[in-house]
Short mmCIF file of C-alpha atoms in Angstrom, two decimals:
data_model
loop_
_atom_site.label_atom_id
_atom_site.label_comp_id
_atom_site.label_asym_id
_atom_site.label_seq_id
_atom_site.Cartn_x
_atom_site.Cartn_y
_atom_site.Cartn_z
CA MET A 1 32.44 -8.31 -7.69
CA GLY A 2 28.59 -8.60 -8.10
CA PHE A 3 28.77 -12.04 -5.96
CA LEU A 4 30.47 -10.06 -3.30
CA LEU A 5 28.17 -7.18 -3.05
CA LEU A 6 25.45 -9.91 -2.66
CA GLY A 7 26.82 -11.45 -0.13
CA LEU A 8 27.83 -7.89 1.41
CA PHE A 9 23.83 -7.02 1.20
CA ILE A 10 22.83 -10.19 2.67
CA VAL A 11 25.48 -9.93 5.60
CA LEU A 12 24.28 -6.27 6.42
CA MET A 13 20.64 -7.25 6.31
CA LEU A 14 21.19 -10.49 8.90
CA VAL A 15 23.05 -7.99 11.42
CA GLY A 16 20.01 -5.90 11.50
CA VAL A 17 21.21 -2.76 9.18
CA PRO A 18 18.22 -0.85 7.95
CA ILE A 19 17.24 -1.66 4.37
CA ALA A 20 17.97 1.96 3.32
CA PHE A 21 21.39 1.72 4.48
CA VAL A 22 22.09 -1.21 3.10
CA ILE A 23 21.02 -0.33 -0.23
CA GLY A 24 23.20 3.06 0.01
CA ILE A 25 26.37 1.06 1.00
CA VAL A 26 26.15 -1.42 -1.40
CA ALA A 27 25.32 1.12 -4.24
CA LEU A 28 28.41 3.13 -2.77
CA LEU A 29 31.02 0.27 -2.94
CA GLY A 30 29.84 -1.15 -6.27
CA ILE A 31 29.84 2.03 -8.05
CA VAL A 32 33.45 3.19 -6.38
CA GLY A 33 34.57 -0.31 -7.74
CA ILE A 34 33.86 0.67 -11.59
CA PRO A 35 36.75 2.01 -12.90
CA TYR A 36 36.86 5.76 -13.91
CA THR A 37 33.77 6.42 -11.94
CA PRO A 38 34.30 8.99 -8.94
CA GLU A 39 32.62 8.48 -5.79
CA ALA A 40 30.56 11.85 -5.74
CA SER A 41 28.03 9.98 -8.64
CA VAL A 42 26.63 8.07 -5.89
CA PRO A 43 24.76 11.09 -4.20
CA MET A 44 24.32 12.72 -7.53
CA LYS A 45 22.35 9.69 -8.83
CA MET A 46 20.59 9.64 -5.19
CA VAL A 47 19.52 13.27 -5.83
CA ASN A 48 18.61 12.46 -9.21
CA GLY A 49 16.33 9.68 -8.27
CA LEU A 50 14.23 12.12 -6.00
CA ASP A 51 14.01 14.89 -9.12
CA SER A 52 10.63 13.76 -9.93
CA PHE A 53 7.67 15.55 -10.11
CA VAL A 54 5.80 12.17 -9.60
CA LEU A 55 7.47 11.44 -6.22
CA LEU A 56 6.12 14.84 -4.67
CA ALA A 57 2.65 12.77 -4.51
CA VAL A 58 4.38 10.62 -1.75
CA PRO A 59 4.81 13.21 1.17
CA LEU A 60 1.47 14.77 -0.06
CA PHE A 61 -0.55 11.56 0.19
CA ILE A 62 0.78 10.73 3.42
CA LEU A 63 0.26 14.49 4.40
CA ALA A 64 -3.67 14.00 3.56
CA ALA A 65 -3.64 10.68 5.82
CA ASN A 66 -2.20 12.58 8.72
CA LEU A 67 -4.68 15.57 8.27
CA MET A 68 -7.55 12.70 8.36
CA ASN A 69 -6.40 11.34 11.35
CA SER A 70 -5.62 14.78 13.50
CA GLY A 71 -8.61 16.20 11.91
CA LYS A 72 -10.65 13.14 13.71
CA ILE A 73 -12.16 11.85 9.76
CA SER A 74 -10.73 8.66 10.44
CA GLU A 75 -13.24 8.66 13.87
CA LYS A 76 -16.21 9.77 11.59
CA LEU A 77 -15.97 6.88 8.86
CA ILE A 78 -15.33 4.37 11.91
CA ASP A 79 -18.58 5.71 13.19
CA LEU A 80 -20.28 5.30 9.67
CA ALA A 81 -18.68 1.89 9.09
CA LEU A 82 -19.81 0.68 12.53
CA ALA A 83 -23.60 1.70 11.68
CA ILE A 84 -23.27 -0.31 8.29
CA VAL A 85 -21.73 -3.70 9.41
CA GLY A 86 -21.87 -3.11 13.40
CA PRO A 87 -25.04 -5.31 13.71
CA ILE A 88 -23.30 -8.31 12.25
CA ARG A 89 -21.63 -10.73 14.43
CA GLY A 90 -18.44 -9.44 14.82
CA GLY A 91 -19.33 -5.95 14.06
CA LEU A 92 -15.99 -4.41 15.40
CA ALA A 93 -13.97 -6.36 13.16
CA HIS A 94 -16.01 -5.90 10.20
CA ALA A 95 -15.71 -2.17 10.74
CA ASN A 96 -12.15 -2.51 10.98
CA ILE A 97 -11.76 -3.89 7.39
CA LEU A 98 -14.63 -1.59 6.07
CA VAL A 99 -13.09 1.97 7.45
CA SER A 100 -9.80 0.78 6.16
CA MET A 101 -11.32 0.55 2.45
CA MET A 102 -12.69 3.82 3.23
CA PHE A 103 -9.38 5.35 3.96
CA ALA A 104 -7.60 3.67 1.16
CA GLY A 105 -9.44 5.73 -0.99
CA VAL A 106 -8.33 9.00 0.55
CA SER A 107 -4.61 8.53 1.30
CA GLY A 108 -2.90 5.42 -0.58
CA ALA A 109 -0.58 4.93 2.60
CA SER A 110 -1.17 1.55 4.34
CA GLN A 111 1.21 2.93 7.33
CA ALA A 112 -1.35 5.65 8.24
CA ASP A 113 -4.36 3.63 8.21
CA ALA A 114 -2.83 1.01 10.70
CA ALA A 115 -1.74 4.00 13.03
CA GLY A 116 -4.65 6.00 12.98
CA VAL A 117 -7.28 3.29 12.66
CA GLY A 118 -5.60 0.65 14.99
CA LYS A 119 -5.23 3.29 17.96
CA ILE A 120 -8.97 3.72 17.91
CA LEU A 121 -10.18 0.23 17.08
CA ILE A 122 -7.88 -2.30 18.20
CA PRO A 123 -8.11 -1.07 22.37
CA SER A 124 -12.02 -0.50 21.26
CA MET A 125 -12.26 -4.33 19.87
CA LEU A 126 -9.90 -5.79 23.13
CA LYS A 127 -12.57 -3.56 25.55
CA LYS A 128 -15.32 -5.83 23.99
CA GLY A 129 -13.75 -9.11 24.45
CA TYR A 130 -12.14 -9.75 21.10
CA ASP A 131 -8.58 -11.62 21.60
CA LYS A 132 -5.52 -9.95 20.61
CA GLU A 133 -4.60 -11.96 17.40
CA THR A 134 -8.04 -11.33 15.93
CA ALA A 135 -7.57 -7.30 16.86
CA VAL A 136 -3.91 -7.13 15.47
CA GLY A 137 -4.29 -9.81 12.70
CA VAL A 138 -7.56 -7.74 11.36
CA THR A 139 -6.06 -4.23 11.60
CA ALA A 140 -2.89 -5.30 10.17
CA ALA A 141 -4.03 -7.04 6.99
CA SER A 142 -6.71 -4.89 6.21
CA SER A 143 -4.17 -1.80 6.50
CA THR A 144 -2.61 -3.45 3.45
CA VAL A 145 -5.79 -2.65 1.51
CA GLY A 146 -4.60 1.02 1.12
CA VAL A 147 -1.98 0.59 -1.48
CA VAL A 148 -4.44 -1.47 -3.31
CA ILE A 149 -7.85 0.56 -3.61
CA PRO A 150 -6.76 3.89 -5.37
CA PRO A 151 -5.22 6.41 -4.74
CA SER A 152 -2.06 4.07 -4.20
CA ILE A 153 1.27 5.67 -3.81
CA PRO A 154 2.97 2.38 -5.24
CA MET A 155 0.80 2.66 -8.43
CA ILE A 156 1.75 6.10 -8.83
CA ILE A 157 5.55 5.22 -8.64
CA PHE A 158 5.05 2.04 -10.80
CA ALA A 159 3.61 4.21 -13.61
CA GLY A 160 6.32 6.58 -13.45
CA LEU A 161 8.91 3.84 -13.91
CA THR A 162 6.78 2.06 -17.02
CA ASN A 163 4.74 4.82 -18.42
CA ALA A 164 1.83 2.53 -17.49
CA SER A 165 -1.53 5.07 -17.38
CA ILE A 166 -2.24 5.98 -13.60
CA GLY A 167 -5.75 5.96 -14.40
CA ALA A 168 -5.61 2.32 -15.66
CA LEU A 169 -3.71 1.50 -12.41
CA PHE A 170 -6.42 2.76 -10.20
CA LEU A 171 -9.45 1.53 -11.65
CA GLY A 172 -7.78 -1.73 -11.98
CA GLY A 173 -7.14 -1.88 -8.23
CA ILE A 174 -10.84 -1.25 -7.63
CA ILE A 175 -12.24 -4.76 -7.64
CA PRO A 176 -9.14 -6.77 -6.34
CA GLY A 177 -9.24 -4.32 -3.24
CA ILE A 178 -13.40 -4.81 -2.79
CA LEU A 179 -12.54 -8.68 -3.21
CA ILE A 180 -9.69 -8.42 -0.67
CA GLY A 181 -11.98 -6.75 1.96
CA LEU A 182 -14.98 -8.61 1.08
CA GLY A 183 -13.14 -11.98 1.66
CA MET A 184 -11.50 -10.86 4.96
CA MET A 185 -15.20 -10.01 6.12
CA ILE A 186 -15.98 -13.71 5.18
CA PHE A 187 -13.23 -15.23 7.05
CA VAL A 188 -14.04 -12.36 10.28
CA TYR A 189 -17.63 -13.56 9.99
CA ILE A 190 -16.84 -17.47 10.35
CA ILE A 191 -14.49 -16.80 13.22
CA ALA A 192 -16.78 -14.21 14.97
CA VAL A 193 -19.59 -16.91 14.84
CA LYS A 194 -17.43 -19.84 16.34
CA ARG A 195 -16.08 -17.61 19.10
CA ASN A 196 -19.24 -15.70 19.61
CA TYR A 197 -18.02 -12.12 19.20
CA PRO A 198 -20.37 -9.59 19.92
CA LYS A 199 -22.64 -7.36 17.57
CA THR A 200 -23.78 -3.76 18.13
CA ALA A 201 -27.32 -2.68 18.14
CA ARG A 202 -28.61 -1.71 14.96
CA THR A 203 -28.49 2.26 14.29
CA GLU A 204 -31.90 3.70 13.62
CA PHE A 205 -32.24 5.04 10.18
CA ARG A 206 -32.44 8.78 11.57
CA GLU A 207 -29.06 8.41 13.17
CA PHE A 208 -27.72 6.55 10.34
CA ALA A 209 -28.84 9.38 8.22
CA LYS A 210 -27.00 11.95 9.94
CA LEU A 211 -23.84 9.76 10.56
CA PHE A 212 -24.00 9.34 6.59
CA MET A 213 -24.40 13.22 5.79
CA GLU A 214 -21.26 14.06 8.02
CA SER A 215 -19.21 11.48 6.15
CA ILE A 216 -20.34 12.58 2.67
CA PRO A 217 -17.15 15.39 2.74
CA ALA A 218 -14.92 12.98 3.48
CA LEU A 219 -16.22 10.09 1.08
CA LEU A 220 -16.21 12.76 -1.84
CA THR A 221 -12.54 12.65 -1.71
CA PRO A 222 -11.93 9.50 -3.39
CA ILE A 223 -14.20 10.30 -6.19
CA ILE A 224 -12.93 14.00 -6.87
CA ILE A 225 -9.11 12.34 -6.99
CA ILE A 226 -9.63 9.48 -9.01
CA GLY A 227 -12.21 11.20 -11.25
CA GLY A 228 -9.73 14.05 -11.63
CA ILE A 229 -7.00 11.79 -12.77
CA ILE A 230 -9.17 9.49 -15.20
CA SER A 231 -10.70 12.73 -16.54
CA GLY A 232 -7.25 14.27 -17.38
CA PHE A 233 -8.38 17.24 -15.26
CA PHE A 234 -5.15 16.73 -13.19
CA THR A 235 -1.84 14.66 -12.81
CA ALA A 236 -1.59 12.20 -9.93
CA THR A 237 0.74 14.76 -7.76
CA GLU A 238 -1.59 17.47 -8.53
CA ALA A 239 -4.31 14.85 -7.17
CA ALA A 240 -2.09 14.30 -4.12
CA ALA A 241 -2.18 17.91 -3.47
CA ILE A 242 -5.94 18.63 -3.96
CA ALA A 243 -6.40 15.82 -1.60
CA SER A 244 -4.25 17.25 1.09
CA LEU A 245 -5.94 20.59 0.86
CA TYR A 246 -9.10 19.33 0.58
CA THR A 247 -8.83 17.43 3.67
CA PHE A 248 -7.35 20.51 5.58
CA LEU A 249 -10.15 22.48 4.43
CA ILE A 250 -12.94 20.15 5.55
CA SER A 251 -10.98 19.27 8.90
CA MET A 252 -10.72 22.92 9.71
CA TYR A 253 -13.99 24.61 8.46
CA PHE A 254 -16.50 21.70 8.37
CA TYR A 255 -15.91 19.32 11.01
CA LYS A 256 -14.08 22.14 12.86
CA THR A 257 -11.81 19.02 14.52
CA LEU A 258 -8.29 20.73 13.42
CA LYS A 259 -6.36 23.71 14.55
CA MET A 260 -3.81 25.59 13.20
CA LYS A 261 -1.73 24.75 16.52
CA ASP A 262 -1.96 21.04 15.16
CA LEU A 263 -0.25 21.65 11.81
CA PRO A 264 3.50 21.59 12.85
CA LYS A 265 3.04 18.14 14.35
CA ILE A 266 1.18 16.84 11.48
CA LEU A 267 3.81 18.31 9.14
CA MET A 268 6.60 16.82 11.37
CA ASP A 269 5.03 13.35 10.97
CA THR A 270 4.60 13.76 7.61
CA LEU A 271 8.33 14.86 7.01
CA ALA A 272 9.13 11.54 9.22
CA LEU A 273 7.29 8.87 7.53
CA SER A 274 7.86 10.27 4.22
CA SER A 275 11.61 10.49 4.35
CA LEU A 276 11.86 6.63 5.50
CA SER A 277 10.39 6.05 2.07
CA LEU A 278 12.29 8.57 0.13
CA PHE A 279 15.67 8.10 1.23
CA ALA A 280 15.35 4.48 0.53
CA LEU A 281 14.10 5.39 -3.06
CA ALA A 282 17.21 7.43 -3.41
CA ALA A 283 19.23 5.10 -2.18
CA ALA A 284 17.44 2.39 -4.62
CA SER A 285 17.81 4.76 -7.60
CA ALA A 286 21.83 4.54 -6.86
CA LEU A 287 21.72 0.89 -6.85
CA GLY A 288 19.56 0.85 -9.72
CA GLU A 289 22.51 2.38 -11.69
CA LEU A 290 24.70 0.01 -10.54
CA MET A 291 22.40 -3.17 -11.99
CA SER A 292 22.05 -1.41 -15.10
CA TYR A 293 26.08 -1.18 -15.24
CA TYR A 294 26.09 -4.71 -14.82
CA GLN A 295 22.95 -5.48 -17.51
CA LEU A 296 20.85 -7.31 -15.04
CA GLY A 297 17.97 -6.21 -17.20
CA ALA A 298 19.19 -8.08 -20.29
CA MET A 299 20.47 -11.12 -18.42
CA ALA A 300 17.04 -11.70 -16.51
CA GLN A 301 15.38 -11.35 -20.14
CA GLU A 302 17.47 -13.65 -21.34
CA PHE A 303 17.35 -15.99 -18.70
CA PHE A 304 13.28 -16.01 -18.86
CA ALA A 305 13.69 -16.20 -22.71
CA ASN A 306 15.74 -19.52 -22.54
CA ASN A 307 14.26 -21.35 -19.61
CA VAL A 308 10.51 -20.11 -18.73
CA GLY A 309 8.47 -21.04 -22.02
CA ALA A 310 5.30 -20.09 -20.49
CA GLU A 311 3.64 -16.95 -19.31
CA TRP A 312 1.87 -18.64 -16.23
CA LEU A 313 5.27 -19.69 -14.81
CA PHE A 314 6.69 -16.19 -15.60
CA ILE A 315 3.77 -14.78 -13.36
CA LEU A 316 4.20 -17.23 -10.73
CA ILE A 317 8.25 -16.48 -10.52
CA ILE A 318 7.45 -12.84 -10.44
CA ILE A 319 5.19 -13.10 -7.49
CA ALA A 320 7.18 -15.54 -5.86
CA PHE A 321 10.32 -13.38 -6.24
CA PHE A 322 8.36 -10.13 -4.78
CA LEU A 323 6.75 -11.85 -2.18
CA PHE A 324 10.38 -12.46 -1.11
CA VAL A 325 11.63 -9.03 -1.69
CA GLY A 326 8.51 -7.34 0.26
CA THR A 327 9.41 -9.17 3.36
CA PHE A 328 12.76 -7.15 4.29
CA MET A 329 12.11 -4.03 1.70
CA ASP A 330 9.40 -1.23 1.15
CA ALA A 331 7.34 -1.19 -2.02
CA ILE A 332 8.84 1.59 -3.68
CA PRO A 333 12.61 1.06 -3.06
CA ALA A 334 11.44 -2.75 -4.44
CA MET A 335 10.08 -1.41 -7.74
CA ILE A 336 12.66 1.23 -8.58
CA LEU A 337 15.10 -1.66 -8.22
CA PHE A 338 13.28 -4.55 -9.48
CA VAL A 339 10.78 -3.33 -11.94
CA PRO A 340 13.09 -2.18 -14.88
CA ILE A 341 14.61 -5.42 -14.68
CA VAL A 342 11.46 -7.82 -15.09
CA LEU A 343 9.53 -5.14 -17.28
CA PRO A 344 11.11 -6.44 -20.70
CA ALA A 345 10.69 -9.98 -19.96
CA ALA A 346 7.00 -9.02 -19.29
CA LEU A 347 6.53 -7.52 -22.54
CA GLU A 348 8.24 -10.35 -24.40
CA PHE A 349 5.63 -12.45 -22.96
CA GLY A 350 3.07 -10.08 -24.22
CA ILE A 351 1.84 -9.03 -20.42
CA ASP A 352 0.12 -5.34 -20.16
CA PRO A 353 2.27 -2.98 -17.96
CA VAL A 354 -0.90 -2.38 -16.07
CA HIS A 355 -1.91 -6.14 -15.54
CA LEU A 356 2.06 -6.39 -14.31
CA GLY A 357 1.48 -3.34 -11.92
CA LEU A 358 -1.36 -4.54 -10.20
CA ILE A 359 0.38 -8.11 -9.83
CA VAL A 360 3.54 -6.36 -8.51
CA VAL A 361 1.30 -3.62 -5.95
CA ILE A 362 -0.75 -6.26 -4.82
CA THR A 363 2.58 -8.88 -4.13
CA LEU A 364 3.95 -5.87 -2.35
CA ALA A 365 1.36 -5.34 -0.44
CA VAL A 366 1.91 -8.73 1.34
CA GLY A 367 5.08 -7.58 2.62
CA LEU A 368 3.86 -4.65 4.67
CA ALA A 369 2.15 -7.70 7.21
CA THR A 370 5.28 -9.81 7.22
CA PRO A 371 8.07 -9.76 9.12
CA PRO A 372 11.00 -8.66 9.41
CA TYR A 373 10.03 -5.38 7.83
CA GLY A 374 6.26 -5.54 7.53
CA LEU A 375 5.54 -1.78 8.88
CA VAL A 376 1.75 -2.31 9.42
CA LEU A 377 2.43 -5.71 11.32
CA LEU A 378 4.80 -3.88 13.66
CA LEU A 379 2.66 -0.93 14.18
CA SER A 380 -0.65 -3.00 14.80
CA SER A 381 1.43 -5.29 17.31
CA LYS A 382 3.09 -2.41 19.24
CA ILE A 383 -0.71 -1.07 19.54
CA GLY A 384 -1.98 -4.31 20.55
CA GLU A 385 0.99 -4.98 22.98
CA LEU A 386 1.36 -8.33 20.76
CA SER A 387 4.54 -10.40 20.16
CA ILE A 388 5.73 -10.05 16.22
CA GLU A 389 5.68 -14.12 16.33
CA ARG A 390 1.79 -14.11 17.66
CA SER A 391 1.23 -11.11 15.01
CA PHE A 392 2.39 -12.82 12.09
CA VAL A 393 0.25 -16.08 12.95
CA ALA A 394 -2.46 -14.40 13.62
CA VAL A 395 -2.15 -12.14 10.34
CA LEU A 396 -1.61 -15.67 7.98
CA PRO A 397 -5.31 -16.33 7.27
CA TYR A 398 -5.95 -12.89 5.76
CA LEU A 399 -2.60 -12.89 3.67
CA ALA A 400 -3.96 -16.36 1.95
CA ILE A 401 -6.87 -14.23 1.22
CA ILE A 402 -4.83 -11.81 -0.61
CA LEU A 403 -2.89 -14.37 -2.20
CA VAL A 404 -5.93 -15.99 -3.63
CA VAL A 405 -7.28 -12.63 -4.92
CA LEU A 406 -3.70 -12.00 -6.58
CA LEU A 407 -3.77 -15.37 -8.26
CA PHE A 408 -7.26 -14.41 -9.74
CA VAL A 409 -6.07 -10.79 -10.77
CA ALA A 410 -2.97 -12.67 -12.26
CA PHE A 411 -4.37 -15.33 -14.45
CA PHE A 412 -8.24 -13.81 -15.25
CA PRO A 413 -6.89 -10.23 -16.14
CA ASP A 414 -10.45 -9.51 -18.02
CA LEU A 415 -12.55 -9.98 -14.95
CA ALA A 416 -10.75 -7.82 -12.75
CA PHE A 417 -10.37 -5.29 -15.32
CA SER A 418 -14.17 -5.76 -16.43
CA ILE A 419 -15.63 -2.68 -14.73
CA PRO A 420 -12.76 -0.86 -15.21
CA GLU A 421 -13.17 -1.13 -19.10
CA TRP A 422 -16.84 -0.34 -18.76
CA ILE A 423 -16.07 3.16 -16.88
CA ASN A 424 -13.30 4.15 -19.26
CA PRO A 425 -12.43 1.84 -22.30
CA ASP A 426 -9.76 4.21 -23.70
CA LEU A 427 -7.51 3.43 -20.99
CA PHE A 428 -7.31 -0.27 -21.26
#
């Protein structure tokens, strides 16, 4: 039965059925095939999978990101980023990366970053003489940082699945996220010098001070969110609600760029984007029950114990597996399905759940920019009017940088966690 379901899963994927429906169909047929199990258990499992306080953070962080885009806060961050790195050769591309890192500290959603920043910077880069491959590649790749630098929706989901500390995961994502951004900037500088990409004029100190002061309310958002979670003042879900409320208030009353008439469209966009992830998550919860019935977790633990004798080999297998899964599945359902399977084996090897969480989240971030599923690649290529094939080739060097940082985190966790341990040793 298991092999038939696996074959059906592959066939449905190949014919182009959306992944959420593939998961749901396989779960339905698999559970119906279990003796004395009613069909009604499938929707029940789906509803139970969504019945979680933690999952409220998903639409709330997406709402915060949409409020940022509609309230023109992302444009303020772009202006500040340009003032900081614009005078460097290839300044617009550097600004693209830097603003994605800033945006990541507010939204935790890479798709919103790619859509909001890409709509502004991709046309600007093309107008300034950048080729389409560079404009699309930089935008798609830098958007993946959104799930690495806290707050991060996948990190919140992982913490809910494994009881790992959300505060530790958030702090642990800071150094890898910065390293990814710096690595991309170094590569951009090399190609910018080679291709003679333009740089902007240096911003006068008075103008820079003005831009910085205007950006302070937006830049305070990640400090409020992460500081509140680490101090225990509020939970991750409450942090998402506070981020949405805070973003709404500064957009409406400080920047005065948001109108009440904009809210219905913002809410509809939030519901549309959230529903994609949450429906896939609900279907994954039902399929997860089916996988539990077949005891795949115990089978995986036994396989690793008998055939994989070294921790480093286990880590490489996990990275390779989630790289493959991330090409056709969103991070949230991927974690719902497979983290419970690999977690017991990881604990047997002495891998801390926080360490495993960073490995899984960074690995799945690569999937956001790889076809056929890669949402940020699809968004960026559409904005830049570039084919998926050419977009994927353009993004490959940046994905290689992410993989280098991933291996650094995987095999040198003490270095990756050094600053977080110094900030709050109780979390590690």
